[in-house]
């Protein structure tokens, strides 16, 4: 404890000293920074990333936009309360942006004209996977600090440093950044906080911390290499949030001396409310837009988050009854394609989470299933999508070559299709299955269990699972308990006692060491808290990030690493 306190004081003194120097030379009042010391084993990476100038850049970014971030959260809360109080349903906005037929987003640079295939859920903290991705035959890499990443202090430092190494051509065996797949940098979403940095006595918004360091250290190199900086923006809930990002982009480009419009960003439409403001989102990011992306499980979970207390919005077993062929999701993807292409922007689909099996009897069946689903997205008109398993790349590249060899499908406008406000919230028919309930329990518990060990995604039953699948899993169980939903193939309803019984049975089936047994039991306890809360927790990752269990697990890991 004494050593940690000493290191923290040293870091704080170093940052404050740098601020005094800047203040003396510029006459500008600088924000006060309180920064945690480096995590064990990452001191060199920390020193590279968090030098005085970089810290000052992030601090100024936070100081400039923190009030806007607070307004964003108040707007979200007010909107949610209004929907809950009035039971009104969202509608498309009647704006001049929507009525004006001629505006287009700015053209994208050459490296972004073909968006056929990105690798998804690539946490840069996983050095081996990140390096393998840099060698892959894909157009882009979703460099993920969000859904597929656990933001421990160590993971943030190692992940940000690995991006720095890739951009500055410091990874042995990796291609130079001009020849590597485009890095699509995905900072954390607005619901996440960086607990290890305070500015003016207040914890920093996670996306500002990530974006600030990514830009400060990499923007000039990426610009010179005609390779960025390019971003994915997660969990945006409306045009006001897109406008905030746009203003942040303008500020950062001006501060770093790169041309306005250099940054390009793709907004993930993974919230039901954002689907009613797609055109306004594109317009807000007009000079910086890289189009919109579909994310099925976060999107479906957001329906439960906003409307889940109403019985008519009970979502059936997701494995059996929820897929992109169901009306509300099919219309959602059609609207993304239609809106983007009308405005000259790219529209991209979701990620294939399936992992190819090692046994030959099911290997080709799995490839067929992935290609079948992705072919349907191509036929809808998407310009690209993501996969996780690198072994799928050759098959997906062949699929694009055969079915849509052009570099994009911007000419597919879907003019004959009309998507109504009601189409987007038409829940699919179907019931709850006992197998679906058990699957959701296992995914949610295992996600929490892995999160407590610093991992943001894991493999389960032949697929990669991350916070998006954990969100839909725990959301459905919360909803099924709330409405005492009956199962179609098992007597009785979904209740707290039944879910708890199944959770205990799931934990007991593992042959684990004492340490991992305790972590599994802790994960199960947290899971039961989340799915029985009176008021629905908006994000599982926020709940976990603020949990004392998570903090304790990371402190234990740090102490063990230090020892």
Coordinates of C-alpha atoms in Angstrom, one line a residue, residues 54 81 100 115 166 195 348 492:
X54 CA -0.3 13.6 -23.5
X81 CA -38.2 8.7 -17.7
X100 CA -33.9 18.1 -47.6
X115 CA -15.4 -1.9 -46.4
X166 CA 1.2 -0.8 -34.7
X195 CA -11.6 5.4 -12.6
X348 CA -22.3 -2.2 -42.7
X492 CA -44.4 -23.2 -15.0

